[in-house]
């Protein structure tokens, strides 16, 4: 199930790296990661991946729109019901609703034709999509290359594994303290500057004289700006596509490519490292960040800042967003599933060892969740209307980790992989949840809210991985995973109840108004 949003959102499953490194002589890294080597990269990729990369890619807008999906029985929704067709709804006029500043050029009228093809007909989205691919490549390869480089320099598995952990820790700081920038500065400027900062940090890593401490500090710097980049890109996507079905499908595409990157990115990075040394691979990734910056600078429209900063900065601005009960409840629904979803991936290597299977079988376990996520998103985005996707949000979300109960009898690889695939497929709930979220957040706070949402997804994944490792010290891995299915379902039911209560409270307030 999706976890994180984009790169670096909209990331799961970095485990195979450790196994492959073990097979190629870098084994200590995997050993020290203790089976939780699904770290930062996955979360950064932002969808439902594991680790930093997945969350960012997965875990990956402002401006008035044509239509908003109809609400389910729970959360309240405003706006006309969306029919699920990309060409329905009134044409965007470019005028801001009363009380909101204009976010810049109007979002285009939805092109004719349903599904993902309609999204690709929007030229500006195609630019953002290609830039996303280059940025993902930079994230995946740089983290792999940096891990190997730190180990080569120090021969310390602890410091090597720390490069993954540093993909999580600064995310909370950047997402909380810098989130206000996403609404106070022009979005294109933020995106380009963030890419340039990442390129500069990676370029400094390439310098042979750079000490290990500075390498880790530079890794932290990239992680600090990542939530700002991801939140701004998510908010800008609504400027480009509107707040209706095109936005939902555009977000879905970014998550799908993020999950796909998890399946192929590490293989590409591994091949690259057999041809060039780690610093050479880092030099390549600096180039990918520069290409992304160039594409965003030349291929996207300049839009003014969507807010004036009146909502406050730092923690005060964050609280201004979180005062909205419905927004808090929606964020909770984004945060709780990945907290539990990462557990079997974090423990994939120990589980493979527990049941005595090969590295190839471990790779199958690591691929099952992202493959399920991709399948679920494609099916929901291609064949379900917006109204149907809205109705299935809560049923899919609350059952998302129930398949983990199949781990209870300590199953073999086929049944365990099936459980992970089913859990990943339930991640299709995020399409409807995206529509609810963009409709609930005031336009002038949208960048900050989306930055907080992605930062939270990254943070809870790190907590989930750490908690899984601690639990596995005291109980067999299959018991930990099955217990996660029980505890996670209880917590998801509570989160869904809060979301319904927030929707009912919003309805009552609207009637009184």
Short mmCIF file of C-alpha atoms in Angstrom, two decimals:
data_model
loop_
_atom_site.label_atom_id
_atom_site.label_comp_id
_atom_site.label_asym_id
_atom_site.label_seq_id
_atom_site.Cartn_x
_atom_site.Cartn_y
_atom_site.Cartn_z
CA UNK A 1 0.00 0.00 0.00
CA UNK A 2 1.34 3.42 -0.80
CA UNK A 3 3.29 5.13 1.82
CA UNK A 4 5.08 7.95 0.69
CA UNK A 5 4.53 10.37 -1.81
CA UNK A 6 6.96 11.49 -4.46
CA UNK A 7 11.17 11.83 -4.73
CA UNK A 8 11.63 11.74 -3.06
CA UNK A 9 6.17 10.93 -1.80
CA UNK A 10 4.91 10.39 -3.18
CA UNK A 11 8.86 4.85 -1.10
CA UNK A 12 8.76 0.49 -0.02
CA UNK A 13 11.19 -2.29 -0.49
CA UNK A 14 14.82 -1.37 -0.41
CA UNK A 15 15.71 -4.67 1.16
CA UNK A 16 17.06 -6.38 -1.94
CA UNK A 17 19.97 -3.99 -1.96
CA UNK A 18 21.38 -5.40 1.21
CA UNK A 19 21.01 -8.90 -0.09
CA UNK A 20 22.68 -8.01 -3.35
CA UNK A 21 25.46 -6.14 -1.60
CA UNK A 22 25.98 -9.18 0.56
CA UNK A 23 26.37 -11.28 -2.55
CA UNK A 24 28.84 -8.85 -4.06
CA UNK A 25 31.08 -8.50 -1.06
CA UNK A 26 29.41 -5.60 0.69
CA UNK A 27 27.60 -7.89 3.04
CA UNK A 28 28.32 -6.07 6.30
CA UNK A 29 26.02 -3.32 5.23
CA UNK A 30 23.12 -5.71 5.02
CA UNK A 31 24.10 -7.38 8.25
CA UNK A 32 24.14 -4.14 10.19
CA UNK A 33 20.92 -2.96 8.66
CA UNK A 34 19.50 -6.03 10.31
CA UNK A 35 16.92 -6.73 7.73
CA UNK A 36 15.55 -3.20 7.75
CA UNK A 37 17.48 -2.04 4.77
CA UNK A 38 14.38 -0.74 3.20
CA UNK A 39 15.32 2.67 4.42
CA UNK A 40 15.49 6.14 3.05
CA UNK A 41 15.35 5.43 -0.61
CA UNK A 42 11.97 3.87 -0.60
CA UNK A 43 10.36 6.67 1.30
CA UNK A 44 11.87 9.27 -0.98
CA UNK A 45 10.22 7.66 -3.92
CA UNK A 46 7.00 8.59 -2.27
CA UNK A 47 4.06 6.30 -2.84
CA UNK A 48 3.77 3.11 -0.94
CA UNK A 49 7.32 2.10 -1.01
CA UNK A 50 9.39 1.54 2.04
CA UNK A 51 12.11 3.73 3.28
CA UNK A 52 12.91 7.30 2.47
CA UNK A 53 12.84 7.08 -1.28
CA UNK A 54 9.53 5.28 -1.50
CA UNK A 55 7.80 7.71 0.73
CA UNK A 56 9.02 10.66 -1.21
CA UNK A 57 8.18 9.12 -4.54
CA UNK A 58 4.91 7.76 -3.47
CA UNK A 59 4.52 9.36 -0.08
CA UNK A 60 5.09 12.36 -4.21
CA UNK A 61 -1.79 22.11 -6.17
CA UNK A 62 -3.47 25.14 -5.87
CA UNK A 63 -6.02 26.91 -7.93
CA UNK A 64 -9.74 26.54 -8.23
CA UNK A 65 -10.98 23.60 -10.15
CA UNK A 66 -13.71 22.19 -12.23
CA UNK A 67 -15.03 19.44 -10.02
CA UNK A 68 -14.51 17.56 -6.79
CA UNK A 69 -15.32 13.87 -6.18
CA UNK A 70 -18.47 13.08 -4.30
CA UNK A 71 -17.98 12.22 -0.63
CA UNK A 72 -18.55 8.81 0.88
CA UNK A 73 -20.95 8.44 3.78
CA UNK A 74 -18.21 9.68 6.11
CA UNK A 75 -16.08 12.73 5.30
CA UNK A 76 -17.91 15.78 4.18
CA UNK A 77 -17.14 17.16 0.76
CA UNK A 78 -17.91 20.37 -0.92
CA UNK A 79 -18.35 21.00 -4.57
CA UNK A 80 -20.22 19.20 -7.31
CA UNK A 81 -19.93 15.48 -7.67
CA UNK A 82 -17.33 14.36 -10.15
CA UNK A 83 -18.43 11.76 -12.65
CA UNK A 84 -15.05 10.19 -13.14
CA UNK A 85 -14.67 11.43 -16.70
CA UNK A 86 -11.73 13.67 -17.38
CA UNK A 87 -13.72 16.00 -19.59
CA UNK A 88 -16.58 16.73 -17.22
CA UNK A 89 -17.10 19.81 -15.13
CA UNK A 90 -17.06 23.48 -15.98
CA UNK A 91 -14.02 24.96 -17.64
CA UNK A 92 -11.56 26.55 -15.23
CA UNK A 93 -11.87 30.31 -15.36
CA UNK A 94 -8.68 31.23 -13.55
CA UNK A 95 -10.59 33.30 -11.00
CA UNK A 96 -9.93 32.57 -7.36
CA UNK A 97 -12.88 31.75 -5.14
CA UNK A 98 -13.98 34.48 -2.78
CA UNK A 99 -11.49 35.03 0.02
CA UNK A 100 -8.63 33.23 -1.74
CA UNK A 101 -5.74 34.72 -3.67
CA UNK A 102 -5.29 33.63 -7.24
CA UNK A 103 -2.58 31.01 -7.62
CA UNK A 104 -1.61 32.12 -11.09
CA UNK A 105 -2.50 30.84 -14.54
CA UNK A 106 -5.69 28.89 -14.73
CA UNK A 107 -5.59 25.11 -14.73
CA UNK A 108 -6.51 23.83 -18.19
CA UNK A 109 -9.92 22.51 -19.01
CA UNK A 110 -9.84 18.73 -18.75
CA UNK A 111 -8.88 17.23 -22.09
CA UNK A 112 -11.33 14.91 -23.75
CA UNK A 113 -10.94 11.25 -22.97
CA UNK A 114 -10.93 9.32 -19.70
CA UNK A 115 -8.14 7.83 -17.67
CA UNK A 116 -4.40 8.32 -17.64
CA UNK A 117 -4.22 9.30 -21.31
CA UNK A 118 -6.05 12.53 -20.52
CA UNK A 119 -3.36 13.47 -18.01
CA UNK A 120 -0.57 13.01 -20.54
CA UNK A 121 -2.37 15.33 -22.94
CA UNK A 122 -1.45 18.21 -20.61
CA UNK A 123 1.95 19.39 -21.84
CA UNK A 124 3.06 20.89 -18.54
CA UNK A 125 2.33 17.63 -16.73
CA UNK A 126 4.51 15.74 -19.22
CA UNK A 127 7.39 18.02 -18.30
CA UNK A 128 6.82 17.46 -14.58
CA UNK A 129 6.58 13.71 -15.17
CA UNK A 130 9.92 13.52 -17.04
CA UNK A 131 11.58 15.75 -14.44
CA UNK A 132 10.24 13.34 -11.79
CA UNK A 133 11.93 10.43 -13.56
CA UNK A 134 15.29 12.19 -13.54
CA UNK A 135 14.90 13.24 -9.92
CA UNK A 136 14.04 9.67 -8.93
CA UNK A 137 17.08 8.36 -10.71
CA UNK A 138 19.21 10.83 -8.79
CA UNK A 139 17.71 9.81 -5.45
CA UNK A 140 17.99 6.05 -5.92
CA UNK A 141 21.48 5.93 -7.38
CA UNK A 142 22.92 8.59 -5.06
CA UNK A 143 21.74 6.79 -1.92
CA UNK A 144 23.07 3.47 -3.10
CA UNK A 145 26.38 4.99 -4.21
CA UNK A 146 26.74 6.99 -0.98
CA UNK A 147 26.13 3.90 1.14
CA UNK A 148 28.86 2.00 -0.71
CA UNK A 149 31.21 5.00 -0.62
CA UNK A 150 30.87 5.46 3.15
CA UNK A 151 31.52 1.76 3.71
CA UNK A 152 34.56 1.84 1.42
CA UNK A 153 35.99 4.80 3.34
CA UNK A 154 35.27 3.60 6.86
CA UNK A 155 34.70 -0.18 6.63
CA UNK A 156 31.99 0.56 9.21
CA UNK A 157 28.61 -1.11 8.64
CA UNK A 158 27.12 1.22 11.25
CA UNK A 159 28.10 4.39 9.39
CA UNK A 160 27.07 2.83 6.11
CA UNK A 161 23.59 2.01 7.39
CA UNK A 162 23.41 5.47 8.94
CA UNK A 163 23.30 6.95 5.44
CA UNK A 164 19.89 5.32 5.06
CA UNK A 165 18.64 6.47 8.45
CA UNK A 166 19.62 10.04 7.62
CA UNK A 167 17.04 9.95 4.86
CA UNK A 168 14.33 9.95 7.53
CA UNK A 169 15.52 12.02 10.47
CA UNK A 170 15.79 15.50 8.85
CA UNK A 171 12.48 15.06 7.06
CA UNK A 172 10.49 16.02 10.15
CA UNK A 173 12.63 19.14 10.65
CA UNK A 174 12.38 20.29 7.04
CA UNK A 175 8.72 19.41 6.72
CA UNK A 176 7.76 21.25 9.92
CA UNK A 177 9.97 24.34 9.89
CA UNK A 178 10.27 24.97 6.14
CA UNK A 179 6.74 24.03 5.06
CA UNK A 180 5.66 27.67 5.03
CA UNK A 181 8.04 28.43 2.16
CA UNK A 182 5.85 26.41 -0.18
CA UNK A 183 3.06 28.99 0.04
CA UNK A 184 5.14 32.17 0.46
CA UNK A 185 7.41 31.79 -2.59
CA UNK A 186 6.65 31.16 -6.27
CA UNK A 187 6.40 27.38 -6.70
CA UNK A 188 8.60 27.09 -9.77
CA UNK A 189 11.40 28.94 -7.99
CA UNK A 190 11.18 26.53 -5.04
CA UNK A 191 11.31 23.45 -7.27
CA UNK A 192 14.28 24.68 -9.29
CA UNK A 193 16.24 25.87 -6.24
CA UNK A 194 15.65 22.56 -4.41
CA UNK A 195 16.93 20.59 -7.40
CA UNK A 196 19.98 22.87 -7.64
CA UNK A 197 20.68 22.47 -3.93
CA UNK A 198 20.52 18.69 -4.27
CA UNK A 199 22.81 18.81 -7.29
CA UNK A 200 25.27 20.99 -5.33
CA UNK A 201 25.25 18.66 -2.33
CA UNK A 202 25.89 15.61 -4.52
CA UNK A 203 28.65 17.47 -6.39
CA UNK A 204 30.43 18.12 -3.07
CA UNK A 205 30.17 14.40 -2.30
CA UNK A 206 32.12 13.71 -5.48
CA UNK A 207 35.14 15.71 -4.28
CA UNK A 208 37.75 13.18 -3.06
CA UNK A 209 38.76 15.33 -0.09
CA UNK A 210 35.23 15.40 1.36
CA UNK A 211 35.37 13.76 4.82
CA UNK A 212 32.81 11.20 5.93
CA UNK A 213 31.23 13.58 8.44
CA UNK A 214 30.57 16.08 5.65
CA UNK A 215 29.18 13.33 3.41
CA UNK A 216 26.62 12.51 6.08
CA UNK A 217 25.85 16.21 6.63
CA UNK A 218 25.25 16.66 2.92
CA UNK A 219 22.91 13.66 2.99
CA UNK A 220 21.00 15.40 5.78
CA UNK A 221 20.80 18.61 3.75
CA UNK A 222 19.19 16.77 0.84
CA UNK A 223 16.69 15.18 3.21
CA UNK A 224 15.81 18.58 4.73
CA UNK A 225 14.86 20.15 1.38
CA UNK A 226 13.13 17.03 0.05
CA UNK A 227 9.78 17.58 1.83
CA UNK A 228 9.70 21.18 0.61
CA UNK A 229 10.27 20.00 -2.95
CA UNK A 230 7.68 17.24 -2.71
CA UNK A 231 5.00 19.39 -1.08
CA UNK A 232 5.50 22.16 -3.63
CA UNK A 233 5.30 19.74 -6.53
CA UNK A 234 2.10 18.19 -5.17
CA UNK A 235 0.50 21.60 -4.74
CA UNK A 236 1.63 22.71 -8.19
CA UNK A 237 0.10 19.60 -9.70
CA UNK A 238 -3.33 20.99 -8.81
CA UNK A 239 -2.40 24.25 -10.54
CA UNK A 240 -1.55 22.27 -13.64
CA UNK A 241 -4.34 19.69 -13.63
CA UNK A 242 -7.03 21.24 -11.45
CA UNK A 243 -8.39 19.70 -8.25
CA UNK A 244 -10.59 17.09 -9.91
CA UNK A 245 -9.95 13.71 -11.49
CA UNK A 246 -6.94 14.80 -13.52
CA UNK A 247 -5.11 15.75 -10.32
CA UNK A 248 -5.91 12.38 -8.75
CA UNK A 249 -4.69 10.48 -11.83
CA UNK A 250 -1.60 12.66 -12.13
CA UNK A 251 -0.66 11.93 -8.52
CA UNK A 252 -1.30 8.26 -9.17
CA UNK A 253 1.07 8.27 -12.14
CA UNK A 254 3.84 9.80 -10.05
CA UNK A 255 3.36 7.11 -7.41
CA UNK A 256 3.33 4.36 -10.01
CA UNK A 257 6.60 5.53 -11.53
CA UNK A 258 8.04 5.77 -8.02
CA UNK A 259 7.11 2.17 -7.27
CA UNK A 260 8.52 1.09 -10.62
CA UNK A 261 11.74 2.88 -9.79
CA UNK A 262 12.03 0.73 -6.68
CA UNK A 263 11.93 -2.37 -8.86
CA UNK A 264 14.52 -1.15 -11.36
CA UNK A 265 16.46 1.71 -9.78
CA UNK A 266 18.69 -0.37 -7.56
CA UNK A 267 19.47 -2.74 -10.39
CA UNK A 268 20.52 0.23 -12.52
CA UNK A 269 22.58 1.61 -9.65
CA UNK A 270 24.21 -1.76 -9.08
CA UNK A 271 25.19 -2.05 -12.74
CA UNK A 272 26.50 1.52 -12.72
CA UNK A 273 28.67 0.77 -9.70
CA UNK A 274 30.27 -2.14 -11.54
CA UNK A 275 31.35 0.27 -14.28
CA UNK A 276 32.31 3.38 -12.32
CA UNK A 277 33.41 3.97 -8.71
CA UNK A 278 30.91 5.34 -6.17
CA UNK A 279 32.03 8.93 -6.68
CA UNK A 280 31.54 8.52 -10.42
CA UNK A 281 27.99 7.28 -9.85
CA UNK A 282 27.38 10.30 -7.62
CA UNK A 283 28.59 12.59 -10.41
CA UNK A 284 25.99 11.05 -12.71
CA UNK A 285 23.23 11.73 -10.19
CA UNK A 286 24.29 15.35 -9.85
CA UNK A 287 23.61 15.59 -13.56
CA UNK A 288 20.13 14.10 -13.17
CA UNK A 289 19.21 16.75 -10.60
CA UNK A 290 20.44 19.45 -12.97
CA UNK A 291 18.35 18.03 -15.81
CA UNK A 292 15.29 18.02 -13.56
CA UNK A 293 15.92 21.66 -12.60
CA UNK A 294 16.31 22.65 -16.26
CA UNK A 295 13.09 20.89 -17.28
CA UNK A 296 11.11 22.53 -14.49
CA UNK A 297 12.56 25.97 -15.22
CA UNK A 298 11.91 25.88 -18.96
CA UNK A 299 8.86 23.65 -19.16
CA UNK A 300 6.55 24.90 -16.41
CA UNK A 301 4.62 28.14 -16.06
CA UNK A 302 5.71 30.80 -13.61
CA UNK A 303 3.03 31.16 -10.94
CA UNK A 304 2.93 33.63 -8.04
CA UNK A 305 3.05 32.51 -4.44
CA UNK A 306 -0.36 31.21 -3.38
CA UNK A 307 -0.21 32.78 0.11
CA UNK A 308 1.12 35.95 1.70
CA UNK A 309 2.56 34.33 4.81
CA UNK A 310 -0.30 35.62 6.94
CA UNK A 311 -0.87 32.10 8.25
CA UNK A 312 2.44 32.32 10.05
CA UNK A 313 5.75 30.58 9.69
CA UNK A 314 7.37 27.65 11.39
CA UNK A 315 5.34 25.92 14.08
CA UNK A 316 2.65 28.61 14.21
CA UNK A 317 1.89 28.13 10.52
CA UNK A 318 1.84 24.36 10.99
CA UNK A 319 -0.70 24.70 13.78
CA UNK A 320 -2.80 26.97 11.56
CA UNK A 321 -3.18 24.05 9.17
CA UNK A 322 -3.73 21.41 11.84
CA UNK A 323 -6.48 23.38 13.58
CA UNK A 324 -8.79 22.10 10.85
CA UNK A 325 -10.13 18.82 12.26
CA UNK A 326 -10.93 17.38 8.87
CA UNK A 327 -7.45 18.09 7.55
CA UNK A 328 -5.97 16.45 10.66
CA UNK A 329 -8.14 13.38 10.14
CA UNK A 330 -7.17 13.11 6.48
CA UNK A 331 -3.48 13.40 7.34
CA UNK A 332 -3.98 10.62 9.87
CA UNK A 333 -5.33 8.40 7.10
CA UNK A 334 -2.20 9.12 5.08
CA UNK A 335 0.12 8.41 8.03
CA UNK A 336 -1.30 5.35 9.78
CA UNK A 337 -1.23 2.82 6.89
CA UNK A 338 2.50 3.22 6.07
CA UNK A 339 3.38 3.02 9.76
CA UNK A 340 2.34 -0.64 9.66
CA UNK A 341 2.77 -1.42 5.96
CA UNK A 342 6.58 -1.21 6.13
CA UNK A 343 6.93 -3.93 8.75
CA UNK A 344 7.19 -7.06 6.53
CA UNK A 345 9.57 -5.28 4.16
CA UNK A 346 11.72 -4.06 7.02
CA UNK A 347 11.92 -7.64 8.27
CA UNK A 348 12.15 -9.35 4.88
CA UNK A 349 15.78 -10.39 5.26
CA UNK A 350 15.32 -11.82 8.78
CA UNK A 351 12.18 -13.64 7.62
CA UNK A 352 14.00 -15.16 4.66
CA UNK A 353 16.64 -16.36 7.07
CA UNK A 354 13.99 -17.66 9.48
CA UNK A 355 12.40 -19.90 6.84
CA UNK A 356 15.71 -20.72 5.16
CA UNK A 357 15.19 -19.42 1.62
CA UNK A 358 17.60 -18.00 -0.93
CA UNK A 359 18.46 -14.45 -1.84
CA UNK A 360 16.32 -14.82 -4.96
CA UNK A 361 13.32 -15.62 -2.77
CA UNK A 362 14.10 -12.56 -0.67
CA UNK A 363 14.00 -10.47 -3.84
CA UNK A 364 10.55 -11.89 -4.62
CA UNK A 365 9.28 -10.90 -1.19
CA UNK A 366 10.63 -7.39 -1.62
CA UNK A 367 9.01 -6.98 -5.04
CA UNK A 368 5.56 -8.26 -4.05
CA UNK A 369 4.36 -5.13 -2.23
CA UNK A 370 5.33 -2.55 -4.89
CA UNK A 371 3.97 -4.81 -7.66
CA UNK A 372 0.68 -5.02 -5.78
CA UNK A 373 0.64 -1.25 -5.33
CA UNK A 374 1.24 -0.60 -9.02
CA UNK A 375 -1.46 -3.09 -10.01
CA UNK A 376 -4.02 -1.63 -7.61
CA UNK A 377 -3.38 1.95 -8.71
CA UNK A 378 -3.51 1.10 -12.42
CA UNK A 379 -6.77 -0.80 -12.09
CA UNK A 380 -8.44 1.85 -9.93
CA UNK A 381 -7.25 4.72 -12.11
CA UNK A 382 -8.16 3.02 -15.38
CA UNK A 383 -11.49 1.33 -14.64
CA UNK A 384 -13.13 3.04 -11.65
CA UNK A 385 -14.97 6.34 -11.71
CA UNK A 386 -14.09 9.09 -9.26
CA UNK A 387 -17.29 8.38 -7.33
CA UNK A 388 -16.43 4.70 -6.92
CA UNK A 389 -12.85 5.48 -5.92
CA UNK A 390 -14.27 7.79 -3.25
CA UNK A 391 -16.57 5.09 -1.88
CA UNK A 392 -13.81 2.48 -1.52
CA UNK A 393 -11.34 4.68 0.38
CA UNK A 394 -12.27 3.59 3.89
CA UNK A 395 -12.98 -0.11 3.14
CA UNK A 396 -9.60 -0.52 1.44
CA UNK A 397 -7.70 1.57 3.99
CA UNK A 398 -8.95 -0.27 7.07
CA UNK A 399 -8.28 -3.70 5.52
CA UNK A 400 -4.88 -2.75 4.15
CA UNK A 401 -2.78 -4.76 6.61
CA UNK A 402 -5.22 -7.62 7.21
CA UNK A 403 -3.35 -9.77 4.65
CA UNK A 404 -0.41 -9.78 7.09
CA UNK A 405 -2.39 -12.27 9.18
CA UNK A 406 -1.36 -14.85 6.58
CA UNK A 407 2.10 -14.72 8.20
CA UNK A 408 0.71 -16.31 11.38
CA UNK A 409 1.47 -19.95 10.39
CA UNK A 410 4.99 -18.96 9.18
CA UNK A 411 4.17 -19.41 5.49
CA UNK A 412 6.54 -20.13 2.67
CA UNK A 413 7.49 -17.62 0.03
CA UNK A 414 4.40 -18.02 -2.26
CA UNK A 415 1.84 -17.33 0.49
CA UNK A 416 3.93 -14.55 2.05
CA UNK A 417 4.35 -12.89 -1.36
CA UNK A 418 0.59 -13.18 -1.95
CA UNK A 419 -0.08 -11.46 1.36
CA UNK A 420 2.26 -8.62 0.44
CA UNK A 421 0.73 -8.31 -3.04
CA UNK A 422 -2.78 -8.06 -1.59
CA UNK A 423 -1.65 -5.47 0.96
CA UNK A 424 -0.05 -3.43 -1.79
CA UNK A 425 -3.16 -3.60 -3.98
CA UNK A 426 -5.27 -2.01 -1.23
CA UNK A 427 -3.15 1.09 -1.71
CA UNK A 428 -5.63 2.08 -4.43
CA UNK A 429 -7.48 3.89 -1.65
CA UNK A 430 -5.01 6.77 -2.01
CA UNK A 431 -6.62 7.94 -5.25
CA UNK A 432 -9.85 8.82 -3.48
CA UNK A 433 -7.99 10.13 -0.43
CA UNK A 434 -5.97 12.50 -2.61
CA UNK A 435 -9.20 13.99 -3.94
CA UNK A 436 -10.58 14.47 -0.42
CA UNK A 437 -7.37 16.10 0.76
CA UNK A 438 -6.98 18.64 -2.03
CA UNK A 439 -10.66 19.59 -1.63
CA UNK A 440 -10.38 20.01 2.16
CA UNK A 441 -7.27 22.20 2.38
CA UNK A 442 -7.65 25.96 1.79
CA UNK A 443 -5.80 26.96 -1.34
CA UNK A 444 -3.51 29.43 0.40
CA UNK A 445 -2.35 26.66 2.79
CA UNK A 446 -2.12 23.84 0.26
CA UNK A 447 1.64 23.79 -0.19
CA UNK A 448 2.27 23.75 3.55
CA UNK A 449 -0.36 21.06 4.15
CA UNK A 450 1.03 18.78 1.45
CA UNK A 451 4.55 19.26 2.74
CA UNK A 452 3.44 18.31 6.25
CA UNK A 453 1.59 15.29 4.89
CA UNK A 454 4.61 13.92 3.02
CA UNK A 455 6.96 14.70 5.91
CA UNK A 456 4.68 12.79 8.24
CA UNK A 457 4.60 9.80 5.89
CA UNK A 458 8.38 9.71 5.83
CA UNK A 459 8.63 9.99 9.59
CA UNK A 460 6.12 7.25 10.41
CA UNK A 461 7.87 4.86 8.05
CA UNK A 462 11.08 5.32 9.95
CA UNK A 463 9.22 4.75 13.20
CA UNK A 464 7.56 1.65 11.78
CA UNK A 465 10.85 0.17 10.64
CA UNK A 466 12.53 0.87 13.96
CA UNK A 467 9.59 -0.59 15.86
CA UNK A 468 9.62 -3.71 13.69
CA UNK A 469 13.29 -4.25 14.41
CA UNK A 470 12.78 -3.87 18.15
CA UNK A 471 9.80 -6.25 18.18
CA UNK A 472 11.73 -8.85 16.18
CA UNK A 473 14.34 -8.93 18.95
CA UNK A 474 11.74 -10.45 21.27
CA UNK A 475 9.46 -12.48 18.99
CA UNK A 476 9.76 -14.51 15.77
CA UNK A 477 9.44 -12.45 12.62
CA UNK A 478 6.25 -14.15 11.43
CA UNK A 479 4.59 -13.40 14.79
CA UNK A 480 5.63 -9.74 14.55
CA UNK A 481 4.20 -9.39 11.05
CA UNK A 482 0.94 -11.15 11.93
CA UNK A 483 0.63 -9.01 15.07
CA UNK A 484 1.10 -5.95 12.89
CA UNK A 485 -1.94 -7.06 10.91
CA UNK A 486 -4.04 -7.07 14.09
CA UNK A 487 -2.70 -3.89 15.69
CA UNK A 488 -2.65 -2.01 12.40
CA UNK A 489 -6.26 -2.88 11.63
CA UNK A 490 -7.38 -1.65 15.05
CA UNK A 491 -5.53 1.64 14.58
CA UNK A 492 -6.90 2.06 11.05
CA UNK A 493 -10.45 1.52 12.28
CA UNK A 494 -9.88 4.26 14.86
CA UNK A 495 -8.46 6.60 12.19
CA UNK A 496 -11.42 5.90 9.90
CA UNK A 497 -13.85 6.62 12.76
CA UNK A 498 -12.15 9.96 13.37
CA UNK A 499 -12.37 10.81 9.67
CA UNK A 500 -16.10 10.04 9.65
CA UNK A 501 -16.61 12.08 12.82
CA UNK A 502 -14.71 15.02 11.32
CA UNK A 503 -16.91 14.82 8.22
CA UNK A 504 -20.09 14.75 10.31
CA UNK A 505 -18.88 17.71 12.36
CA UNK A 506 -18.17 19.60 9.15
CA UNK A 507 -21.69 18.88 7.88
CA UNK A 508 -23.25 20.19 11.10
CA UNK A 509 -21.13 23.33 10.97
CA UNK A 510 -22.09 23.93 7.34
CA UNK A 511 -25.80 23.59 8.16
CA UNK A 512 -25.51 26.03 11.05
CA UNK A 513 -23.67 28.46 8.78
#
